[in-house]
Amino acid sequence: MEPTASHNDRTLGRHLPVQKMLQEDAKPTTKRSRNRTVSLDVHSQYRTSMRSRGSTRSPKGTGPSDARISEILSPIPRRHLLQTSESPTWLQVGSHSEADFQARCISPASVTSSVGSVYPYSSSVRKRLASSVFQQLDLTTGGSQTGSSGSTRRDQEDSRHDPGAGRRWVRWMHKQGMKAWVVPLGIATSAWVKWCIGLGDYSGYNTPPIFGDYEAQRHWMELTIHLSPQQWYTYDLQYWGLDYPPLTAYISWLCGKVGSLIDPSWFAFEESRGIETYNSKLFMRSTVVALDMLVYVPALYAFTRIWHRSRSSRTQHASLLILLFQPALLLIDFGHFQYNSVMLGLTLLAVDSFAAGLDLVGAVYFVLSLGFKQMALYYAPAIGSYLLGKCIFLGPIEGTRLFVRLAVVTLSSFIVLFAPFLPPLAPISTFLAAISRIFPFARGIFEDKVANFWCLTNVTLIKWKPLFLGKEGRLIKASAALTIAGFLPAVFGLLWGAYKTRLRSHSRESEARAVSFGTTARTPSPTLPLLLYALLTTSMSFFLFSFQVHEKTILLPLLPLTLLLSGATAGDEVYSWGVLGNVVGVFSMWPLLKRDGLGVQYIATLLLWCRLVGYNPFRLRFDSFVGLLSTAVNIAMLLLHVLELVVTPPNRYPDLFPVLNVLISTPVFGFIWLWSIKRGIEVGWALGGLPGSGTDRGFKDHKDHDDRIPTEVLSGRGPVKSVRREHGARAVSLGHASGLTLAGTSGYRDPRRRAVDRFRGSSVGIDE
């Protein structure tokens, strides 16, 4: 057995394969017919277990061929779902660095990745990949010199970025052997915080005669249990007439029935208006907590289990804590008093279902979300584009079949929801009255001082309402045009990604072969990593540009932003934008929370959440654009709060501070919207390539390469190591084999793993 090489020798040996590849790229020689995975960490004592490049001898053989560059066959380590790409340098996902102590370190990216046979890289691209490899090797080498690289890296990361009290608590619980208690304790603690927030005032507290949102929700319970469904959307519209979709009415009816059994006076018809007894308030607060625990909390738990299934249990638990204590939703639902968690929970269940390959179930969940609150339409372009892209990806036969099923399920769900308002159970006028209440275009372009485009320009550039007085139709059209333009990049990205990765089929038999190999309707679309960014883009576009927006609507873009944040590490770009968006989102609702008397809850929940995620709003950051923006915005928010305490606005400008709030918040939301588009382009480029990119040419060059691969090899019937080098494909290692078995089951398969799947016959492949 050879003696162990020194540290310098090992480091030099680990760099030689990459250097040789770069030298070969610089030579004007013929193009290599295939790429291989080069070992970047080869020790001399392991040479007997590896096959030498260009050698036909047995792996156990010895001789001069052993001196050549060696290679191993190994699976591509996968990060979690939101960060699956071949080049972390392109996407700038920082959690691929050594700083991520919540999961095992990722292996260095190979310059000659096995995916190169399907997605061939140009010389310049390989050089960029090589640069990232050298950076990774330098980090690994530097860490190994200490003898305790993992602990050293963790200590260095803790000194630069605070992982947060939530992650530290999760780590401590795991080390103490109390891993099973993390989720129950986290959920119980969040429920206790929600109760504490509910001890304060609420919307419309002790402000007759119209009161506020609390009285609106209570009145709808009173209304639904005493009147027939045909009267729900027409009775006494001047006093909190019902203006939410039918599922809200049905849940109000259920809560009203339960409350009437306890105390009928709480919902006495027209006699209970404005009731604010202790027991009635206790019951109303209980309904919010109960529905939150039944819908929203399970959806969050499912998200961490499905979308972060490749991450460690520590990361999953820390992500759950970040989501459970999101301050904006806590303050609005459990302080101001609403049921937004039901709508958001149903939408999140739909997203979880899509990630599990249950598209029909996800469609039903999203219809229920739309049936609870019409604001869920903010997500409709992204979800509709994802499902349509899934149909494109599956091909003409399977895609058409899925499209028909989705159409039937969606239409049937809407019919069931609106059945009491449709003929023959009710005249068509009842349905039209409900629609006019659900979409109140006559109310105006915005309410109060909302941090969106219309309010910002209204107070700085032009007065929209006087300009379009009597021409509201034109204003609605202008709003719709801007909104569509705002979310069009996300829609295009989802559809283009599905088109680029679609299966090429010309017969039912060929699609049947694809189904038998693992690409079925139960397989999530390759564009799934784009979905959360698309949800953020579309919802933020609606918030900034759409008609009839109020300050609580910011909850919709904050949901996908926080979902993205939950899987990020402190210091990442996603982390920085996520915490900034959440902090500014809560700040933008400060005028509303101030009117409700929720100042203490506002400060407490915001500081608690910042402590959990490890974000210090008082720290100066100058290392990046988002860091500079965070510093400037945090200083501006702090100064505005101080001014409100010591300065009384003049009578001429009673809304001075709300307007200043808009001027601070709106640019941040605009930057987040632009950043989501940028990230969508980057992730889409990594997954399927941009129009006219080198990836497109790679598809064209290799579309006929599949006829050289034995069918028994690609179908998985042969041995794992049976893919021959002369066919130009990487061996189907255990990593790829495990990826193939995920098809048809719940979960997500890496698009890179499906690259090998598509080498299975001339009738099934990837189009140009």
PDB file of C-alpha atoms in Angstrom, residues 28 32 125 175 203 208 254 315 335 366 391 400 423 437 452 457 469 475 653 666 686 733-734:
ATOM      1  CA  PRO A  28      -7.495  23.883 -31.481  1.00  0.00           C
ATOM      2  CA  ARG A  32     -14.331  15.504 -27.397  1.00  0.00           C
ATOM      3  CA  VAL A 125     -18.518  28.085 -19.644  1.00  0.00           C
ATOM      4  CA  LYS A 175     -27.953  17.648  20.281  1.00  0.00           C
ATOM      5  CA  SER A 203     -60.076  46.668  13.847  1.00  0.00           C
ATOM      6  CA  PRO A 208     -69.554  52.798  16.413  1.00  0.00           C
ATOM      7  CA  LEU A 254     -70.389  27.037  10.317  1.00  0.00           C
ATOM      8  CA  THR A 315     -33.003  22.902   8.218  1.00  0.00           C
ATOM      9  CA  GLY A 335     -54.366  41.439  15.866  1.00  0.00           C
ATOM     10  CA  PHE A 366     -56.332  26.497  -5.440  1.00  0.00           C
ATOM     11  CA  CYS A 391     -49.132  19.808 -20.131  1.00  0.00           C
ATOM     12  CA  THR A 400     -53.743  16.795 -23.605  1.00  0.00           C
ATOM     13  CA  PRO A 423     -79.966  27.866 -11.580  1.00  0.00           C
ATOM     14  CA  ARG A 437     -69.892  42.179  -4.746  1.00  0.00           C
ATOM     15  CA  ASN A 452     -48.029  50.712  -4.494  1.00  0.00           C
ATOM     16  CA  THR A 457     -47.428  58.502  -8.219  1.00  0.00           C
ATOM     17  CA  LEU A 469     -63.230  61.352 -13.212  1.00  0.00           C
ATOM     18  CA  LEU A 475     -58.266  53.647 -15.493  1.00  0.00           C
ATOM     19  CA  TYR A 653     -51.135  67.689   5.810  1.00  0.00           C
ATOM     20  CA  THR A 666     -42.929  51.385  -2.390  1.00  0.00           C
ATOM     21  CA  ALA A 686     -29.912  27.137 -15.702  1.00  0.00           C
ATOM     22  CA  SER A 733     -24.815   5.401 -10.837  1.00  0.00           C
ATOM     23  CA  LEU A 734     -26.791   4.830  -7.706  1.00  0.00           C
TER      24      LEU A 734
END
